[in-house]
Short mmCIF file of C-alpha atoms and ligand atoms in Angstrom, two decimals:
data_model
loop_
_atom_site.label_atom_id
_atom_site.label_comp_id
_atom_site.label_asym_id
_atom_site.label_seq_id
_atom_site.Cartn_x
_atom_site.Cartn_y
_atom_site.Cartn_z
CA ALA A 1 -112.72 -34.18 98.27
CA GLN A 2 -113.38 -38.16 97.91
CA HIS A 3 -112.58 -38.28 100.98
CA GLU A 4 -115.57 -36.16 102.44
CA GLU A 5 -117.80 -37.83 99.92
CA LEU A 6 -116.78 -41.21 101.47
CA GLU A 7 -117.51 -40.44 104.91
CA VAL A 8 -120.36 -38.70 104.28
CA GLY A 9 -121.56 -41.70 102.48
CA LEU A 10 -119.73 -44.16 105.44
CA ARG A 11 -122.55 -42.68 107.69
CA HIS A 12 -125.10 -44.12 105.58
CA ALA A 13 -123.41 -46.99 104.91
CA LEU A 14 -125.11 -49.37 108.13
CA VAL A 15 -128.92 -48.33 107.33
CA ARG A 16 -128.32 -48.49 103.74
CA ASP A 17 -127.02 -51.96 104.00
CA GLU A 18 -123.98 -51.32 101.90
CA PHE A 19 -121.59 -53.14 103.45
CA VAL A 20 -120.54 -57.17 102.96
CA LEU A 21 -118.68 -59.54 104.20
CA HIS A 22 -115.91 -61.75 101.68
CA TYR A 23 -114.42 -64.99 103.47
CA GLN A 24 -111.17 -66.52 102.36
CA PRO A 25 -110.73 -70.29 103.43
CA ARG A 26 -107.22 -71.01 105.74
CA ILE A 27 -106.23 -74.33 105.74
CA ASP A 28 -104.81 -76.81 107.79
CA LEU A 29 -101.14 -77.31 105.62
CA THR A 30 -100.73 -80.88 107.16
CA THR A 31 -104.16 -81.88 106.07
CA GLY A 32 -104.77 -79.68 103.02
CA ARG A 33 -108.17 -79.49 104.29
CA LEU A 34 -110.40 -75.89 104.71
CA ILE A 35 -110.26 -75.42 108.76
CA GLY A 36 -111.79 -71.72 109.03
CA LEU A 37 -112.24 -68.37 107.43
CA GLU A 38 -111.06 -64.86 107.62
CA ALA A 39 -114.00 -61.94 108.03
CA LEU A 40 -113.03 -59.42 105.33
CA LEU A 41 -115.12 -56.36 105.10
CA ARG A 42 -116.31 -54.72 101.69
CA TRP A 43 -118.32 -51.62 101.26
CA GLN A 44 -120.08 -51.91 97.88
CA HIS A 45 -120.22 -48.10 96.99
CA PRO A 46 -123.85 -46.99 94.88
CA ARG A 47 -120.73 -45.32 92.78
CA PHE A 48 -117.53 -46.72 93.25
CA GLY A 49 -118.30 -50.15 93.29
CA LEU A 50 -117.02 -52.53 95.41
CA LEU A 51 -114.55 -50.73 97.68
CA ALA A 52 -111.62 -53.06 99.86
CA PRO A 53 -111.16 -51.82 103.24
CA ALA A 54 -107.77 -50.07 102.26
CA ARG A 55 -110.39 -47.73 100.57
CA PHE A 56 -112.03 -47.00 103.74
CA LEU A 57 -111.29 -48.47 107.02
CA PRO A 58 -108.50 -45.54 108.07
CA ILE A 59 -111.95 -42.97 107.58
CA LEU A 60 -113.93 -45.35 109.82
CA GLU A 61 -111.12 -45.08 112.05
CA SER A 62 -110.92 -41.81 112.30
CA SER A 63 -115.13 -41.08 112.13
CA GLY A 64 -115.52 -43.35 115.41
CA LEU A 65 -117.62 -45.11 112.92
CA ILE A 66 -115.31 -48.59 113.54
CA HIS A 67 -117.36 -49.33 116.54
CA SER A 68 -120.83 -49.51 114.96
CA ALA A 69 -119.22 -51.24 111.74
CA GLY A 70 -117.56 -53.35 113.61
CA GLU A 71 -120.40 -55.14 115.36
CA TRP A 72 -122.59 -55.08 112.20
CA VAL A 73 -119.16 -57.23 110.78
CA ILE A 74 -119.28 -59.56 114.37
CA GLN A 75 -123.06 -60.21 114.42
CA THR A 76 -122.85 -60.83 110.10
CA ALA A 77 -119.67 -63.12 111.35
CA CYS A 78 -121.06 -64.80 113.53
CA ARG A 79 -124.71 -65.77 112.06
CA GLN A 80 -122.90 -66.65 108.76
CA LEU A 81 -120.71 -68.62 110.55
CA ALA A 82 -123.67 -70.29 112.54
CA GLY A 83 -125.16 -71.28 109.24
CA TRP A 84 -122.40 -72.82 107.55
CA GLN A 85 -121.83 -74.89 111.18
CA ARG A 86 -125.43 -76.02 110.73
CA ARG A 87 -125.99 -76.55 107.25
CA PHE A 88 -122.76 -78.86 106.27
CA GLU A 89 -122.80 -80.39 109.69
CA LEU A 90 -119.60 -78.81 110.82
CA PRO A 91 -119.28 -77.81 113.70
CA ASP A 92 -115.42 -77.05 114.20
CA LEU A 93 -115.42 -74.39 111.10
CA SER A 94 -113.91 -71.55 112.37
CA ILE A 95 -114.14 -67.77 111.55
CA THR A 96 -111.31 -64.95 111.83
CA ILE A 97 -112.52 -61.38 112.63
CA ASN A 98 -110.42 -58.14 112.22
CA LEU A 99 -110.58 -55.25 114.87
CA SER A 100 -109.29 -52.23 114.60
CA PRO A 101 -107.19 -50.54 117.65
CA GLN A 102 -109.75 -48.66 118.38
CA GLN A 103 -112.45 -50.98 119.02
CA LEU A 104 -110.05 -52.29 121.88
CA MET A 105 -110.76 -48.49 123.63
CA HIS A 106 -114.56 -49.54 124.50
CA LYS A 107 -115.49 -52.06 126.86
CA ARG A 108 -119.06 -52.10 125.14
CA LEU A 109 -116.95 -54.62 122.36
CA VAL A 110 -117.00 -57.63 125.21
CA GLU A 111 -121.36 -57.00 125.48
CA VAL A 112 -120.82 -56.72 121.33
CA VAL A 113 -119.27 -60.40 121.22
CA ALA A 114 -121.55 -62.00 124.38
CA THR A 115 -124.79 -61.05 122.43
CA ALA A 116 -122.85 -62.12 118.87
CA LEU A 117 -121.57 -65.28 120.61
CA THR A 118 -125.86 -65.62 122.08
CA ASP A 119 -127.37 -64.54 119.82
CA SER A 120 -126.06 -67.06 116.92
CA ALA A 121 -125.15 -70.05 119.46
CA LEU A 122 -121.70 -70.55 118.43
CA ASP A 123 -119.34 -72.30 120.61
CA PRO A 124 -116.97 -69.08 121.30
CA GLY A 125 -113.72 -71.63 120.42
CA CYS A 126 -114.96 -70.45 116.88
CA ILE A 127 -114.04 -67.28 116.92
CA GLU A 128 -110.95 -65.69 116.47
CA LEU A 129 -110.60 -61.79 117.26
CA GLU A 130 -107.29 -60.74 115.42
CA ILE A 131 -105.40 -57.78 116.67
CA GLY A 132 -103.93 -55.51 114.27
CA ASP A 133 -101.56 -53.40 116.33
CA GLY A 134 -97.98 -54.88 118.28
CA ASP A 135 -97.75 -55.52 121.42
CA ILE A 136 -100.51 -56.33 124.04
CA VAL A 137 -98.34 -56.21 127.59
CA ARG A 138 -97.99 -52.65 126.86
CA LYS A 139 -101.74 -51.45 125.72
CA ARG A 140 -103.67 -49.72 127.97
CA GLY A 141 -105.50 -49.82 131.46
CA THR A 142 -108.88 -50.27 129.64
CA GLU A 143 -107.40 -52.17 126.24
CA LEU A 144 -105.84 -54.63 128.44
CA GLU A 145 -109.42 -54.78 130.48
CA THR A 146 -111.15 -55.51 127.23
CA LEU A 147 -109.01 -58.53 125.78
CA ARG A 148 -109.04 -60.29 129.42
CA GLY A 149 -113.22 -59.75 129.03
CA LEU A 150 -112.62 -61.27 125.88
CA ARG A 151 -110.54 -63.81 126.62
CA LYS A 152 -113.02 -64.89 129.48
CA LEU A 153 -115.72 -65.32 127.11
CA GLY A 154 -113.37 -68.19 125.35
CA VAL A 155 -112.87 -66.51 122.27
CA ARG A 156 -109.30 -66.99 120.43
CA LEU A 157 -107.37 -64.17 120.78
CA SER A 158 -104.69 -63.31 117.69
CA LEU A 159 -101.78 -60.91 116.66
CA ASP A 160 -102.19 -60.28 112.42
CA HIS A 161 -99.35 -59.20 111.39
CA PHE A 162 -96.84 -60.88 113.19
CA GLY A 163 -93.29 -59.64 112.26
CA THR A 164 -93.97 -56.28 111.62
CA ARG A 165 -95.34 -55.00 114.98
CA ASP A 166 -93.25 -54.85 118.16
CA VAL A 167 -93.81 -57.12 120.32
CA SER A 168 -92.51 -58.03 123.70
CA PHE A 169 -91.99 -61.97 124.84
CA GLU A 170 -94.20 -60.88 127.71
CA SER A 171 -96.72 -60.65 125.52
CA LEU A 172 -96.62 -63.97 123.53
CA ASP A 173 -96.06 -66.12 126.69
CA ASN A 174 -98.92 -64.91 129.17
CA GLY A 175 -101.72 -67.02 127.78
CA PHE A 176 -103.37 -63.92 126.55
CA VAL A 177 -102.92 -65.25 122.40
CA ASP A 178 -103.82 -68.48 120.62
CA SER A 179 -102.21 -67.81 117.72
CA PHE A 180 -100.38 -65.43 115.17
CA VAL A 181 -100.04 -64.89 111.61
CA LEU A 182 -97.13 -64.23 110.30
CA ASP A 183 -97.50 -61.10 108.52
CA ARG A 184 -97.97 -60.90 104.45
CA ASN A 185 -94.32 -59.45 103.61
CA LEU A 186 -92.26 -61.75 104.86
CA VAL A 187 -94.14 -64.31 103.13
CA ALA A 188 -94.04 -62.61 99.73
CA ASP A 189 -90.30 -62.47 99.01
CA ILE A 190 -89.64 -65.76 101.36
CA MET A 191 -88.21 -68.26 98.10
CA GLU A 192 -85.24 -65.08 97.68
CA ASN A 193 -84.65 -63.62 100.80
CA ASP A 194 -82.65 -66.04 103.15
CA SER A 195 -83.22 -63.96 105.95
CA HIS A 196 -86.96 -63.69 105.76
CA GLN A 197 -86.71 -67.77 105.94
CA ARG A 198 -84.67 -67.99 109.03
CA ILE A 199 -87.07 -65.53 110.55
CA VAL A 200 -90.01 -67.28 109.60
CA ARG A 201 -88.13 -70.68 110.95
CA ALA A 202 -87.75 -69.45 114.43
CA ALA A 203 -90.60 -67.56 114.48
CA ILE A 204 -92.38 -71.08 113.83
CA ALA A 205 -89.81 -73.00 116.29
CA MET A 206 -90.42 -70.11 118.91
CA ALA A 207 -94.45 -70.28 118.48
CA ARG A 208 -94.35 -74.39 119.07
CA GLY A 209 -92.50 -73.55 122.17
CA LEU A 210 -95.01 -71.32 123.86
CA ASP A 211 -97.92 -73.47 122.33
CA ILE A 212 -99.03 -71.09 119.80
CA GLU A 213 -100.56 -71.68 116.75
CA VAL A 214 -99.28 -70.16 113.37
CA THR A 215 -100.66 -68.80 110.48
CA ALA A 216 -98.48 -67.69 106.70
CA GLU A 217 -100.75 -65.54 105.12
CA GLY A 218 -100.66 -64.62 101.79
CA ILE A 219 -99.47 -67.45 100.01
CA GLU A 220 -99.50 -66.79 96.43
CA THR A 221 -97.16 -70.34 95.28
CA VAL A 222 -96.43 -73.50 95.93
CA SER A 223 -92.93 -73.47 96.25
CA GLN A 224 -94.17 -70.62 99.49
CA LEU A 225 -96.44 -73.19 100.76
CA GLU A 226 -93.62 -76.02 100.11
CA PHE A 227 -91.21 -74.10 102.23
CA LEU A 228 -93.61 -73.49 104.92
CA LYS A 229 -94.96 -76.54 105.34
CA SER A 230 -91.10 -77.56 105.93
CA CYS A 231 -91.24 -75.16 108.58
CA ASP A 232 -93.98 -76.99 110.06
CA CYS A 233 -96.26 -74.13 110.01
CA ASP A 234 -99.86 -74.90 111.30
CA LEU A 235 -102.42 -72.79 108.64
CA ALA A 236 -101.94 -70.43 105.85
CA GLN A 237 -104.16 -68.45 103.44
CA GLY A 238 -103.23 -66.77 100.31
CA PHE A 239 -104.73 -66.11 96.87
CA LEU A 240 -103.19 -70.06 95.66
CA ILE A 241 -105.46 -71.30 98.35
CA SER A 242 -108.50 -69.25 97.39
CA ARG A 243 -109.21 -65.70 96.92
CA PRO A 244 -111.84 -63.96 99.27
CA MET A 245 -115.09 -64.90 98.54
CA GLN A 246 -119.16 -64.13 98.62
CA PRO A 247 -120.66 -65.70 100.97
CA GLU A 248 -122.49 -67.99 98.25
CA LYS A 249 -119.59 -68.99 96.77
CA VAL A 250 -118.04 -70.59 100.48
CA SER A 251 -121.17 -72.48 100.28
CA ALA A 252 -120.41 -73.75 97.38
CA VAL A 253 -116.86 -74.67 98.42
CA LEU A 254 -118.29 -75.53 102.06
CA ARG A 255 -119.61 -78.60 99.73
CA SER A 256 -117.37 -79.93 97.86
CA GLU A 257 -115.02 -80.08 101.12
CA ILE A 258 -117.69 -82.59 102.48
CA ALA A 259 -117.62 -84.57 99.14
CA GLY A 260 -113.62 -84.79 100.19
CA THR A 261 -112.13 -82.47 97.49
CA SER A 262 -109.93 -80.20 99.30
CA LEU A 263 -108.90 -76.54 97.97
CA LEU A 264 -105.78 -76.90 97.93
CA ALA A 265 -105.97 -80.46 96.08
CA ARG A 266 -107.99 -78.22 92.80
CA GLY A 267 -106.22 -75.21 93.67
CA MET A 268 -103.58 -76.38 92.50
CA PRO A 269 -101.68 -76.62 89.42
P1 C2E B 1 -105.30 -58.55 106.97
O1 C2E B 1 -106.21 -59.41 108.17
O2 C2E B 1 -104.27 -59.23 107.54
O3 C2E B 1 -106.36 -59.67 105.74
C1 C2E B 1 -105.67 -59.99 105.06
C2 C2E B 1 -105.83 -58.93 103.42
O4 C2E B 1 -104.84 -59.90 102.65
C3 C2E B 1 -107.11 -59.05 102.84
O5 C2E B 1 -107.15 -57.72 101.81
C4 C2E B 1 -106.72 -60.44 101.96
O6 C2E B 1 -107.67 -60.01 100.62
C5 C2E B 1 -104.94 -60.21 100.99
N1 C2E B 1 -104.94 -61.25 100.77
C6 C2E B 1 -105.04 -62.77 100.92
N2 C2E B 1 -104.34 -62.89 100.85
C7 C2E B 1 -103.40 -62.85 99.77
C8 C2E B 1 -102.87 -62.98 98.53
O7 C2E B 1 -102.08 -64.36 98.49
N3 C2E B 1 -101.90 -62.06 98.21
C9 C2E B 1 -101.98 -60.87 98.29
N4 C2E B 1 -101.67 -60.17 97.36
N5 C2E B 1 -103.03 -60.30 99.52
C10 C2E B 1 -103.35 -61.38 99.48
P2 C2E B 1 -107.92 -56.93 102.08
O8 C2E B 1 -109.67 -57.72 102.07
O9 C2E B 1 -107.85 -55.54 101.49
O10 C2E B 1 -107.94 -56.11 103.50
C11 C2E B 1 -107.56 -55.26 104.20
C12 C2E B 1 -107.03 -54.62 105.24
O11 C2E B 1 -108.21 -54.90 106.20
C13 C2E B 1 -106.75 -56.30 106.80
O12 C2E B 1 -105.64 -57.09 106.42
C14 C2E B 1 -107.42 -56.11 108.14
O13 C2E B 1 -105.99 -55.19 108.06
C15 C2E B 1 -108.30 -54.91 107.73
N6 C2E B 1 -109.82 -55.53 107.72
C16 C2E B 1 -110.36 -56.29 106.80
N7 C2E B 1 -111.64 -56.85 107.30
C17 C2E B 1 -111.90 -56.17 108.47
C18 C2E B 1 -112.61 -55.78 109.70
O14 C2E B 1 -113.72 -55.93 109.41
N8 C2E B 1 -112.43 -54.68 110.61
C19 C2E B 1 -111.54 -54.07 111.03
N9 C2E B 1 -111.12 -53.43 111.72
N10 C2E B 1 -110.22 -54.53 110.15
C20 C2E B 1 -110.59 -54.76 108.78
MG1 MG B 2 -106.50 -60.43 109.34
#
């Protein structure tokens, strides 16, 4: 019954302006500077309050509503980034946008991204699209065509949840992906799990060789952060650095960043 109520609610969420984006900072591990933000969808439900994607993303995906919601995410995130870049004179600030597998099955996605780029006048290189599910090589015709179309626009493509999905070496080597995100579960127990330490080290070494950038996600402790630094990991995200925030809060963080106070310096105990 709740599922039904949510599905009915989702049909109206766009026009009722109930979706919001929160943003989680991504930092450069060597300098500690904020280099980008990941856009994370939230639904301000009239009865249940602010809902995380786990509660409604599966319904968006199974109902087909993911296409219109996804379009809203892309437009909103690009507009927001353009605003921040101009206001704080941070032309290199980047944004990460998550894509559902269903979105890749529609070639129109390329048009949607192209329009968002034109409307916001952003450098396409500042946009990183995160693909959640597995192997690019084994994707079907339409999906591959969509991915190629996106590449042609100049946006960056990234594999999310790396280490938990099926990914062929070919998928990494064909120049399709610019980066991958180490899965949160690999990072979570890294200080206690020798095997995860070795996997992470090896994955980062492999990425180096292929000229792929690596982000570690879900960093919650200083020792995890130090370990990843010692592995030469490029970028980092996690509650230790910052939780996802509302746009207004991001503006405040960006203001102090350009004043020279890095998030990490403030977040560190
Ligand atoms: P994701 O892309 O792996 O995003 C990271 C998730 O981990 C976020 O959950 C974030 O709040 C959480 N997180 C970040 N740092 C930490 C940490 O240190 N510890 C822990 N325990 N968690 C951390 P969130 O916002 O609930 O999003 C869940 C997933 O929903 C995302 O996983 C992404 O796959 C999907 N998603 C979010 N926004 C969108 C969207 O706009 N479109 C699509 N298609 N999927 C989205
Ligand atoms: Mg992601």
